PDB file of C-alpha atoms in Angstrom:
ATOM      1  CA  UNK T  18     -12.344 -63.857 -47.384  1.00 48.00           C
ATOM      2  CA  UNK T  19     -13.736 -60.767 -45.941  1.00 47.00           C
ATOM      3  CA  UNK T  20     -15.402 -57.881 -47.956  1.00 52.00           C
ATOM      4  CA  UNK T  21     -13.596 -55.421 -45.680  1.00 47.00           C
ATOM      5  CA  UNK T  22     -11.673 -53.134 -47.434  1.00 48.00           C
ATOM      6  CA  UNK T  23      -7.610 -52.828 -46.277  1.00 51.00           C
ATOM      7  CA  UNK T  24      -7.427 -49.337 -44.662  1.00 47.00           C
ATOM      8  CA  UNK T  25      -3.697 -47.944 -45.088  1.00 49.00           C
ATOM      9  CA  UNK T  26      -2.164 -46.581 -42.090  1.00 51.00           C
ATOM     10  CA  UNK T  27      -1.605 -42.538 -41.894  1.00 50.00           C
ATOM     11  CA  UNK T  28       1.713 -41.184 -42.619  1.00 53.00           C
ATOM     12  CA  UNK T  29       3.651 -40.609 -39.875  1.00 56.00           C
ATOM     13  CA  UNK T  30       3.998 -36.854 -40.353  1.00 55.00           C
ATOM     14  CA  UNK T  31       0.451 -36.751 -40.055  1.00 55.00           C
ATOM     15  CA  UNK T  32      -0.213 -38.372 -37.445  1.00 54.00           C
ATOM     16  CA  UNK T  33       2.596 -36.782 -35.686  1.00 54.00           C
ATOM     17  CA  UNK T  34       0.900 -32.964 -36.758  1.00 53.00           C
ATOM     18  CA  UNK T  35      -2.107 -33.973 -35.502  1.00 52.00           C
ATOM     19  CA  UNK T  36      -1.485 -35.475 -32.543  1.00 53.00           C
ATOM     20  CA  UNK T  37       0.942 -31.837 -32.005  1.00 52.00           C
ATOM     21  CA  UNK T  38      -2.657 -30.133 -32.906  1.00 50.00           C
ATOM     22  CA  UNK T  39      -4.624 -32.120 -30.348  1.00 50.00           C
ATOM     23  CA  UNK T  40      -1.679 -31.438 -27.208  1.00 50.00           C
ATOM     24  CA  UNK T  41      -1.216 -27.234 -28.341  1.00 50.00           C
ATOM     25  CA  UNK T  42      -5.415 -27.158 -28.327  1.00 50.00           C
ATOM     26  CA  UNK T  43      -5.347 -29.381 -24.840  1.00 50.00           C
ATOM     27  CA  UNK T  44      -2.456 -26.621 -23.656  1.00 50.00           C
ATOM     28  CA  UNK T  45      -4.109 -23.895 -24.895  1.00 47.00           C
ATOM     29  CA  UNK T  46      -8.030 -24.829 -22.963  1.00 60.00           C
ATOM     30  CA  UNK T  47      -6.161 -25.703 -19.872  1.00 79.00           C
ATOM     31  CA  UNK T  48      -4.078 -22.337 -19.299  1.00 90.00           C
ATOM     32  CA  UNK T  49      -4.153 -20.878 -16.497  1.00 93.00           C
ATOM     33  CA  UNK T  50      -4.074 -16.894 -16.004  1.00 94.00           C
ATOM     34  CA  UNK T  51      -0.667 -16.470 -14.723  1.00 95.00           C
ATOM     35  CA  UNK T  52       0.469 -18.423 -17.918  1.00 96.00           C
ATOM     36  CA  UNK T  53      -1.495 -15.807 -20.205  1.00 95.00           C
ATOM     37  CA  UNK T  54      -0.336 -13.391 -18.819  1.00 95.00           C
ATOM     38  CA  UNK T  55       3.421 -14.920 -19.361  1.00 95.00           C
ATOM     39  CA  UNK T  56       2.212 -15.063 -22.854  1.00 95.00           C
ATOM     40  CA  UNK T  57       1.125 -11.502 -23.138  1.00 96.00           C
ATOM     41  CA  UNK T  58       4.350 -10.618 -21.971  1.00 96.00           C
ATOM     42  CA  UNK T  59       6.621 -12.580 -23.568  1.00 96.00           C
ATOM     43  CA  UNK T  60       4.989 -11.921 -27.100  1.00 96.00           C
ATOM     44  CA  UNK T  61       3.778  -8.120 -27.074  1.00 97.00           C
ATOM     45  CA  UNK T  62       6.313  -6.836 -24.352  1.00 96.00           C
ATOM     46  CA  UNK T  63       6.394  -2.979 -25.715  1.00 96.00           C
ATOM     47  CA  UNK T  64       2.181  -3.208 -24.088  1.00 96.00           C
ATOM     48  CA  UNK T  65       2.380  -5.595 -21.333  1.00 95.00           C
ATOM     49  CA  UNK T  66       5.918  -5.482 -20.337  1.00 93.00           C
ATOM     50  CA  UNK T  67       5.739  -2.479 -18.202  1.00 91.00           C
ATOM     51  CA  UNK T  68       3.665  -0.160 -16.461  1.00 93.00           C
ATOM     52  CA  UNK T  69      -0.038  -0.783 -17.084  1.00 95.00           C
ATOM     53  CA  UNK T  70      -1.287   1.065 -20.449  1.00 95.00           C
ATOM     54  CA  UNK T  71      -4.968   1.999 -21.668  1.00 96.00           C
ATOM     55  CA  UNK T  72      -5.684  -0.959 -23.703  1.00 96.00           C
ATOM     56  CA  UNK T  73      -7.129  -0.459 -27.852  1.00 95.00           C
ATOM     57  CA  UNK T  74     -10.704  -1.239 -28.142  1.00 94.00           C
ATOM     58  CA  UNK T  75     -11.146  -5.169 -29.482  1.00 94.00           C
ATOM     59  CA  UNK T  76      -7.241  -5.255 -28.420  1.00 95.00           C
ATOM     60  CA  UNK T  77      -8.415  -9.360 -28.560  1.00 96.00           C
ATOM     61  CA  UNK T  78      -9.183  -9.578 -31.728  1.00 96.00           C
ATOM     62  CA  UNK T  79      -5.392  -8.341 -32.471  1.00 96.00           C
ATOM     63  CA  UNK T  80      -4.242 -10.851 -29.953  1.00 96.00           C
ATOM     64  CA  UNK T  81      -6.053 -14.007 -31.800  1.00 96.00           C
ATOM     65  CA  UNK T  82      -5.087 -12.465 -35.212  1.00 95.00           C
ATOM     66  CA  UNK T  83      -1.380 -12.009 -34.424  1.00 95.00           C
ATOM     67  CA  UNK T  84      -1.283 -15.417 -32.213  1.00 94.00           C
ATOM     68  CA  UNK T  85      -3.886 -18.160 -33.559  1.00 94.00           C
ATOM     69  CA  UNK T  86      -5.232 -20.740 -31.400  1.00 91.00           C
ATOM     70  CA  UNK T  87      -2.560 -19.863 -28.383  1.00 93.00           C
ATOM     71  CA  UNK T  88      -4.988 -18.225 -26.327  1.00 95.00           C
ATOM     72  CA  UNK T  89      -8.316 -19.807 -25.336  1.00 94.00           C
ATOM     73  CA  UNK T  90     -11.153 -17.196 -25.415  1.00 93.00           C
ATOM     74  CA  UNK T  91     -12.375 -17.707 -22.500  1.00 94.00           C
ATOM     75  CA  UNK T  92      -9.052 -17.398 -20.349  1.00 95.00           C
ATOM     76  CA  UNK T  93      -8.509 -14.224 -22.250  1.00 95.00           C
ATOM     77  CA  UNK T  94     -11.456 -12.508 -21.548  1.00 94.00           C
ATOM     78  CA  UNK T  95     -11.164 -13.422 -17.495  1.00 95.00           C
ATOM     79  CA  UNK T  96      -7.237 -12.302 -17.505  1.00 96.00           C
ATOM     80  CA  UNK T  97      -8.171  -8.882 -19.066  1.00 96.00           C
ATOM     81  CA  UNK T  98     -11.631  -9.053 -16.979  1.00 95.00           C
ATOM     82  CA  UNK T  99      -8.749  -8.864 -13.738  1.00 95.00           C
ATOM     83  CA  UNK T 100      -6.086  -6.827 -15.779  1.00 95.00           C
ATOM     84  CA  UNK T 101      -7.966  -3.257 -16.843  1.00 95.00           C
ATOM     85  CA  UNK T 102     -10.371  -3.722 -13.273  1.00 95.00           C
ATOM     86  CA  UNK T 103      -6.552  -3.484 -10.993  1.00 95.00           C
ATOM     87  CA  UNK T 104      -5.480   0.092  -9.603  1.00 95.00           C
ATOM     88  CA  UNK T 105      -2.534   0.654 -11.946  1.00 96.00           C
ATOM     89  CA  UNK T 106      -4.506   0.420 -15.102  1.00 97.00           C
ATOM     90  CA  UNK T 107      -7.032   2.390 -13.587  1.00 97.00           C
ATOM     91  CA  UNK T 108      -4.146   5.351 -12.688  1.00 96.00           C
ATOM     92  CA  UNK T 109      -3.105   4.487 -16.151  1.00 96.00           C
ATOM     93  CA  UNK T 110      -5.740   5.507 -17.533  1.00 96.00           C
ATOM     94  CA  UNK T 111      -6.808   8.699 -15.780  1.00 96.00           C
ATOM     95  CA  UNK T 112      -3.508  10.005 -16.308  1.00 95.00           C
ATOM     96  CA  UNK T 113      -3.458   9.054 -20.319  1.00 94.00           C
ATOM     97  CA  UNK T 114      -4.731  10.775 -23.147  1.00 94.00           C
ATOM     98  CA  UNK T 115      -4.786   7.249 -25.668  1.00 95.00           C
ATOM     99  CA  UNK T 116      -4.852   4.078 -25.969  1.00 97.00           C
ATOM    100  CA  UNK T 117      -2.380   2.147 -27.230  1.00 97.00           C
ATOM    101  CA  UNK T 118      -1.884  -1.500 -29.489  1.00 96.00           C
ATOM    102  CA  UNK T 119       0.099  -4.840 -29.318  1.00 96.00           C
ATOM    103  CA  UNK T 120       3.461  -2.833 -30.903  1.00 96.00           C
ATOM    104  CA  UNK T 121       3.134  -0.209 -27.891  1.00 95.00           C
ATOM    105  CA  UNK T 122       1.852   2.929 -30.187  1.00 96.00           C
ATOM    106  CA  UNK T 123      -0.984   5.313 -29.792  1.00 95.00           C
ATOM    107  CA  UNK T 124      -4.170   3.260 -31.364  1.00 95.00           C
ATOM    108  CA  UNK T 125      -7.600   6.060 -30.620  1.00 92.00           C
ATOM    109  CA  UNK T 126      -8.284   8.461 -28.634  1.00 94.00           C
ATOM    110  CA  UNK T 127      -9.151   7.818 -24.571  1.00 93.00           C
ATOM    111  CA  UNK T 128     -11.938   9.838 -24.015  1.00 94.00           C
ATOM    112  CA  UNK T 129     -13.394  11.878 -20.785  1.00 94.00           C
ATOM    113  CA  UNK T 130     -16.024   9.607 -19.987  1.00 95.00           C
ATOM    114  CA  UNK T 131     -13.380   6.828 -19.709  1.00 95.00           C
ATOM    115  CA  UNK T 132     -11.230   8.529 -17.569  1.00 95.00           C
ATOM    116  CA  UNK T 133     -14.361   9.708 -15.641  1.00 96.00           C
ATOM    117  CA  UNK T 134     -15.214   6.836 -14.783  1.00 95.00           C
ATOM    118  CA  UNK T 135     -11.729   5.544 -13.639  1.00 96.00           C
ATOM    119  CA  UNK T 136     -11.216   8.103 -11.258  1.00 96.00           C
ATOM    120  CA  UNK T 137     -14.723   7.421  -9.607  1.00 96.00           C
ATOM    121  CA  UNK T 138     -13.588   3.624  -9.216  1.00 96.00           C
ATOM    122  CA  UNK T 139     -10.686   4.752  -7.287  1.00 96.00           C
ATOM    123  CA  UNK T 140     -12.274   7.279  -5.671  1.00 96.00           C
ATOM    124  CA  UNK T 141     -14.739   4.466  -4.412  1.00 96.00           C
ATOM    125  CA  UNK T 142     -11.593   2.312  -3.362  1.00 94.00           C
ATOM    126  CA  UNK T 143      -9.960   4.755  -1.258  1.00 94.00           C
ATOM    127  CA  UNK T 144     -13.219   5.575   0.596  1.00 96.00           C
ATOM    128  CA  UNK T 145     -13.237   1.680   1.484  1.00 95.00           C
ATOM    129  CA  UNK T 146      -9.547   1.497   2.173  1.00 94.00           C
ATOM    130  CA  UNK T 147      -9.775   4.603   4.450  1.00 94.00           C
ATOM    131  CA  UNK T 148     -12.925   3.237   6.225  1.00 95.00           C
ATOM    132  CA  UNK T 149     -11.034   0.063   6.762  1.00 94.00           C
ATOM    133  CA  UNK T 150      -8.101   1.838   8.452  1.00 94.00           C
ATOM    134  CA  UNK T 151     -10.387   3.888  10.577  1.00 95.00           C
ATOM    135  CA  UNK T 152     -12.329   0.787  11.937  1.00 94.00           C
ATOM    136  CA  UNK T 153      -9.137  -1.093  12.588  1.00 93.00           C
ATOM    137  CA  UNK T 154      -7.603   1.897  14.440  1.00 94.00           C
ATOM    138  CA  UNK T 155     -10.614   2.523  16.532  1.00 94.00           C
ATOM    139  CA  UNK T 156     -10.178  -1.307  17.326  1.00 93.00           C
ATOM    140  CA  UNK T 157      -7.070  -0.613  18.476  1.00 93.00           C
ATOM    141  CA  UNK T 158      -7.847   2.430  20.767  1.00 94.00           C
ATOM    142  CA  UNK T 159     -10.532   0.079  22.352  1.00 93.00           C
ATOM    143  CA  UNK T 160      -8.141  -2.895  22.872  1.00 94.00           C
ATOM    144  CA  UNK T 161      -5.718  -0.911  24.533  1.00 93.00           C
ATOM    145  CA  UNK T 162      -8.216   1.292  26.875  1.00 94.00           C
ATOM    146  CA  UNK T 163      -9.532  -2.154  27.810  1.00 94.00           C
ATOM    147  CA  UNK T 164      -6.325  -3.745  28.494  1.00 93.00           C
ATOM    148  CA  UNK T 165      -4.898  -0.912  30.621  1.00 94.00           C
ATOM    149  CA  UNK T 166      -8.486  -0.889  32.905  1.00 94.00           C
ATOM    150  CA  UNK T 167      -7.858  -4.740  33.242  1.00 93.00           C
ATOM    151  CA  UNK T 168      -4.010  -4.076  34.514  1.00 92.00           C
ATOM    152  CA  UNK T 169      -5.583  -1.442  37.038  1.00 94.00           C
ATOM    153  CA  UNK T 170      -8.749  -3.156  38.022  1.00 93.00           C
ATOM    154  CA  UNK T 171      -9.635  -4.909  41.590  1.00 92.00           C
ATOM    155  CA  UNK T 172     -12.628  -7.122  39.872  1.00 93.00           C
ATOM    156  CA  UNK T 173     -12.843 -10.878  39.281  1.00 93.00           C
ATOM    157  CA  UNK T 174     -12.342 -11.435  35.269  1.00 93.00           C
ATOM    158  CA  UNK T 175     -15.798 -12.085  35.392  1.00 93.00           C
ATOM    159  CA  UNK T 176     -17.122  -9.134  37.021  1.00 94.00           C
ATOM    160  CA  UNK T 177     -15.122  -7.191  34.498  1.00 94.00           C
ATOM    161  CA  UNK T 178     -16.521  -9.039  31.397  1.00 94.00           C
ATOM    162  CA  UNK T 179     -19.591  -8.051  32.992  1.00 93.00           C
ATOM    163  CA  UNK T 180     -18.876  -4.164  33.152  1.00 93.00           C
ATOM    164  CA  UNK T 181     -17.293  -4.003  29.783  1.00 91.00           C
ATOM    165  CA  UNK T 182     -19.905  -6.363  28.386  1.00 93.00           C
ATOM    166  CA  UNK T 183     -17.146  -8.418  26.630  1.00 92.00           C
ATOM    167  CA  UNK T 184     -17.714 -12.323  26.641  1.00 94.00           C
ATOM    168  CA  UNK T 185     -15.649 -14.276  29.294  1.00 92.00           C
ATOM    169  CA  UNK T 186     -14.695 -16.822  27.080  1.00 93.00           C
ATOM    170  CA  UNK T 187     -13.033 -13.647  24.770  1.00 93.00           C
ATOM    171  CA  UNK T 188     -11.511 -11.176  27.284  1.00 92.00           C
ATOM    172  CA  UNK T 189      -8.164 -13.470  27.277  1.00 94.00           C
ATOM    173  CA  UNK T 190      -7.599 -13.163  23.552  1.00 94.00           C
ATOM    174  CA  UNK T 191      -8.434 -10.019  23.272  1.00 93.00           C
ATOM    175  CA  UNK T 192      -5.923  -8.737  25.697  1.00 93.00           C
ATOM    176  CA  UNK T 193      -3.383 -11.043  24.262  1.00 94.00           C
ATOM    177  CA  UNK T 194      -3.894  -9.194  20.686  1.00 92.00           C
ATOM    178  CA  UNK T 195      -3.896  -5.831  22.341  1.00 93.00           C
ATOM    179  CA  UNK T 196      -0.586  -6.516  24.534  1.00 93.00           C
ATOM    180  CA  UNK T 197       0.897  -7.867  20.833  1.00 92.00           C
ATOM    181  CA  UNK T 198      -0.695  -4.439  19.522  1.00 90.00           C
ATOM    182  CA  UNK T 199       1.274  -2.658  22.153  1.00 90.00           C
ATOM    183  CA  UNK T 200       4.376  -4.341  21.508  1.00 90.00           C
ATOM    184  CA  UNK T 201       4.596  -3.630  18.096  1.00 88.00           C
ATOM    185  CA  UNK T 202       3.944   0.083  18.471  1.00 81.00           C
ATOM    186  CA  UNK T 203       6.897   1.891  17.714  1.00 77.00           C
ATOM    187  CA  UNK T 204       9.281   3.648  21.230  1.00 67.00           C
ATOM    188  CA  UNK T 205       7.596   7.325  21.645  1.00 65.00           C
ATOM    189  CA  UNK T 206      11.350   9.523  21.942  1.00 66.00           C
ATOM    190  CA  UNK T 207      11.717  11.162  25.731  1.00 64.00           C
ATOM    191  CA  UNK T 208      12.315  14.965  25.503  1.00 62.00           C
ATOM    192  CA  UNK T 209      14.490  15.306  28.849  1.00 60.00           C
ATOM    193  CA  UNK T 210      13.163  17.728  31.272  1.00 59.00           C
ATOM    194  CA  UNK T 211      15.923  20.456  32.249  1.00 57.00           C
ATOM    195  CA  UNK T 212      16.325  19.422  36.174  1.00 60.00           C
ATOM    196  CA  UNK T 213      15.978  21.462  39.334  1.00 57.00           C
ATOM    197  CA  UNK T 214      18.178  24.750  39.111  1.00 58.00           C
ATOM    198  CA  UNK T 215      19.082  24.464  35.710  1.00 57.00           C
ATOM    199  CA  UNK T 216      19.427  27.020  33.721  1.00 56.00           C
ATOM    200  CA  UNK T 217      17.456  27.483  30.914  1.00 56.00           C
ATOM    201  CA  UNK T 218      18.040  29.506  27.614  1.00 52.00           C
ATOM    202  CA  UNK T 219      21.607  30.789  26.440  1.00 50.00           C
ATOM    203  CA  UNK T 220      22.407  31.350  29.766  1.00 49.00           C
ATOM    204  CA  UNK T 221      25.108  29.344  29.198  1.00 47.00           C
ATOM    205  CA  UNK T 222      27.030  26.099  31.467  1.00 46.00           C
ATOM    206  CA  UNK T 223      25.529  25.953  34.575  1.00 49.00           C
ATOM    207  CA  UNK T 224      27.547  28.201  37.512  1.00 47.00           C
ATOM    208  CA  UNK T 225      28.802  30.342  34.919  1.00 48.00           C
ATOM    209  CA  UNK T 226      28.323  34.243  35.452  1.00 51.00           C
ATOM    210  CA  UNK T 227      27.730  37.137  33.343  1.00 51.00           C
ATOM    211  CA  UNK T 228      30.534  39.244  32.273  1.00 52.00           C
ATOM    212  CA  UNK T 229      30.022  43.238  33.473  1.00 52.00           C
ATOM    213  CA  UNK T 230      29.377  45.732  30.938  1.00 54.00           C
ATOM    214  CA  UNK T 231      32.889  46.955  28.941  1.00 54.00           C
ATOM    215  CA  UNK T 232      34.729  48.972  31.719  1.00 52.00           C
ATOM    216  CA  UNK T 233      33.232  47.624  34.284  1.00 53.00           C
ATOM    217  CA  UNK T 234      34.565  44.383  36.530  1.00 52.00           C
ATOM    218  CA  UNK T 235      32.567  41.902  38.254  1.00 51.00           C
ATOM    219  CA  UNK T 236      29.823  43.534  40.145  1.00 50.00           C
ATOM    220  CA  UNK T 237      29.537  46.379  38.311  1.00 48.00           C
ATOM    221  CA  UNK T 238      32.746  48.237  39.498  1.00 52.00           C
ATOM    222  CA  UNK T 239      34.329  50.321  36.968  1.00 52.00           C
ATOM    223  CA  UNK T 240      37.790  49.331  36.613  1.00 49.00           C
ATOM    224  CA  UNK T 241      40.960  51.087  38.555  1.00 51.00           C
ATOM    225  CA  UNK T 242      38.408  52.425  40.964  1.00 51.00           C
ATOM    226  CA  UNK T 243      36.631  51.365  44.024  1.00 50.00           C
ATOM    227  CA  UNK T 244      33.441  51.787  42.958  1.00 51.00           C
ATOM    228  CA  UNK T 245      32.459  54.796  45.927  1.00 55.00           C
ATOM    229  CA  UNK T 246      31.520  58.025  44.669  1.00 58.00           C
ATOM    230  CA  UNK T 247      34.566  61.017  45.220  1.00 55.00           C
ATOM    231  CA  UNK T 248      33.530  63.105  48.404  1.00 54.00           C
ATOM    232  CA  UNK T 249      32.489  66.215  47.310  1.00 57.00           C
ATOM    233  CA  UNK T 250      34.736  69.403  48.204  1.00 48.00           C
TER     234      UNK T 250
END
């Protein structure tokens, strides 16, 4: 006989809750951010349903009060590490005066030195994104100079590479982006030159003639006369 007490088996209900536990804590570690942000949404919709608002201070403490053990910490903290560093929160909040809660109401003040520093952030942005579009534009000048002196050129492909200091081995895709680059460019509209002869102005339909002034017929004669002067007597 063994010494070995009988253990009774759980009760189903709870093995059934915890095993629930164990697969909403397994869910829970392994979201992703596009599912907490789903979550966000779906549960406080009047904050995250919209436009971008200035978030409350500690606004995830009010998340993990109001929603226990559905968001991991750590996810949280890297969604709203993405969410209040994108452009439209930043906008958001230089343009707001407060911040606002889970329910979608004013929840403190958003002060200057917040908003300060959100418009220097952009600011910094838009210096990059301009810089960006003025080296790719200059690019694009430089393809297209170089592509119409190859189309007029008499040199060998190589002696060219060697006068525009461009690598042989690249001259053939780099024309091939700039004729692309050319191709894409939008038709310039053709003002038509008036031709030889034309008139020009409100002289009216070409051939047409003046009228003479009011009494007067074409060529300046007066009407009912022949346009002598009387002899004198």
């Amino acid at each position: 006989m063994s010494d070995t007490p009988n253990e009774s088996p759980a009760p189903e209900s709870e093995t059934a809750a915890a095993t629930a536990a164990a697969t909403e804590g397994k869910k829970a570690h392994e979201m992703s951010l596009v599912e907490c942000a789903d979550q966000l949404k779906a549960r406080f919709p009047a904050l995250f349903g919209g436009a971008p608002k200035p978030l409350k201070l500690r606004i995830q403490v009010d998340i993990q009060e109001r929603a226990p053990g559905v968001f991991p910490k750590s996810t949280l903290s890297a969604f709203f590490r993405r969410y209040t560093g994108g452009t439209g929160y930043l906008v958001a909040v230089t343009r707001a005066k407060t911040r606002f809660d889970l329910d979608g109401q004013p929840a403190g003040e958003l002060t200057d030195e917040h908003r300060e520093v959100a418009q220097q952030e952009l600011n910094r942005r838009r210096a990059i994104t301009e810089g960006r579009r003025a080296e790719e534009e200059k690019g694009r000048r430089e393809r297209s100079a170089l592509l119409r002196d190859f189309e007029r050129t008499t040199l060998t492909p190589a002696n060219f590479c060697a006068l525009k200091g461009i690598p042989a081995d690249q001259l053939e895709a780099v024309l091939a982006q700039a004729r692309q680059e050319a191709a894409e460019q939008p038709a310039q509209p053709r003002h038509p030159h008036p031709r030889a002869g034309q008139p020009r102005g409100d002289r009216g339909e070409r051939g047409e003639r003046r009228e003479g002034r009011p009494g007067q017929g074409r060529g300046g004669r007066r009407e009912g006369g022949s346009g002598k002067r009387p002899p004198r007597a």
